[in-house]
Amino acid sequence: MEQEGRGILAERLEQVKREKQVSNIDIAAGTGIHKTTIASYIRGESLPIAKHLIALCRYFDISADWLLGLHNFRRLKK
């Protein structure tokens, strides 16, 4: 499932982006993260700083643990 060398975060970020049918520009507008920074996360070239991780999780309504590959539960129980 995970592409070698790319990273679970990149794979999962691309997955939710595809599912929500949003562009990097849409994500940038909703999170305040520059579109080229988002692209580098999706390509697996860099990892988000804490405030970007939080913004991405809020935007996609997912848990940071899932995005980071720490568990397989996408959302926190409310």
C-alpha positions as a printed NumPy array, in Angstrom:
array([[  0.   ,   0.   ,   0.   ],
       [  2.616,   2.552,   1.04 ],
       [  4.939,   3.546,  -1.764],
       [  8.536,   2.857,  -0.825],
       [ 10.375,   5.944,   0.366],
       [  7.339,   8.194,   0.099],
       [  5.88 ,   7.873,   3.569],
       [  2.536,   7.121,   5.122],
       [  1.699,  10.803,   5.661],
       [  2.138,  11.577,   1.962],
       [  0.046,   8.58 ,   0.971],
       [ -2.767,   9.366,   3.393],
       [ -2.795,  13.064,   2.59 ],
       [ -3.126,  12.271,  -1.097],
       [ -5.877,   9.757,  -0.274],
       [ -8.066,  12.252,   1.613],
       [ -7.372,  14.928,  -0.99 ],
       [ -8.656,  12.583,  -3.698],
       [-11.679,  11.497,  -1.626],
       [-12.7  ,  15.087,  -0.879],
       [-11.958,  16.082,  -4.486],
       [-10.012,  19.173,  -3.539],
       [ -6.977,  20.818,  -5.116],
       [ -3.85 ,  22.087,  -3.4  ],
       [ -5.265,  25.588,  -3.941],
       [ -8.472,  24.593,  -2.089],
       [ -6.444,  23.159,   0.787],
       [ -4.231,  26.252,   0.886],
       [ -7.284,  28.516,   1.074],
       [ -8.782,  26.431,   3.873],
       [ -5.635,  26.013,   5.941],
       [ -3.376,  28.987,   5.269],
       [ -0.589,  26.632,   4.142],
       [  1.048,  27.615,   0.847],
       [  0.085,  25.354,  -2.073],
       [  3.725,  24.48 ,  -2.831],
       [  4.22 ,  23.394,   0.779],
       [  1.171,  21.144,   0.515],
       [  2.567,  19.687,  -2.706],
       [  5.857,  18.885,  -0.968],
       [  3.962,  17.028,   1.786],
       [  2.033,  15.006,  -0.813],
       [  5.223,  14.153,  -2.715],
       [  6.802,  13.009,   0.554],
       [  9.583,  15.582,   0.302],
       [  8.907,  17.153,   3.685],
       [  6.843,  16.741,   6.828],
       [  4.456,  19.355,   8.211],
       [  5.328,  21.49 ,  11.2  ],
       [  2.922,  21.122,  14.116],
       [  0.648,  24.061,  13.207],
       [  0.331,  22.748,   9.626],
       [ -0.445,  19.236,  10.872],
       [ -3.222,  20.653,  13.048],
       [ -4.591,  22.763,  10.188],
       [ -4.635,  19.77 ,   7.807],
       [ -6.396,  17.577,  10.363],
       [ -9.028,  20.223,  11.027],
       [ -9.538,  20.861,   7.31 ],
       [-10.03 ,  17.167,   6.486],
       [-11.669,  16.26 ,   9.843],
       [ -9.133,  13.497,  10.501],
       [ -6.93 ,  12.586,  13.44 ],
       [ -3.237,  13.435,  13.442],
       [ -2.49 ,   9.892,  14.618],
       [ -4.139,   8.498,  11.48 ],
       [ -2.402,  10.963,   9.177],
       [  0.96 ,  10.129,  10.754],
       [  0.306,   6.384,  10.516],
       [  0.156,   5.777,  14.26 ],
       [ -3.222,   4.044,  14.038],
       [ -5.913,   3.174,  11.529],
       [ -8.773,   5.192,  13.032],
       [ -9.323,   8.223,  10.842],
       [-11.422,  10.305,  13.185],
       [-11.424,  10.77 ,  16.889],
       [-14.527,   9.731,  18.759],
       [-16.657,  12.729,  19.622]])
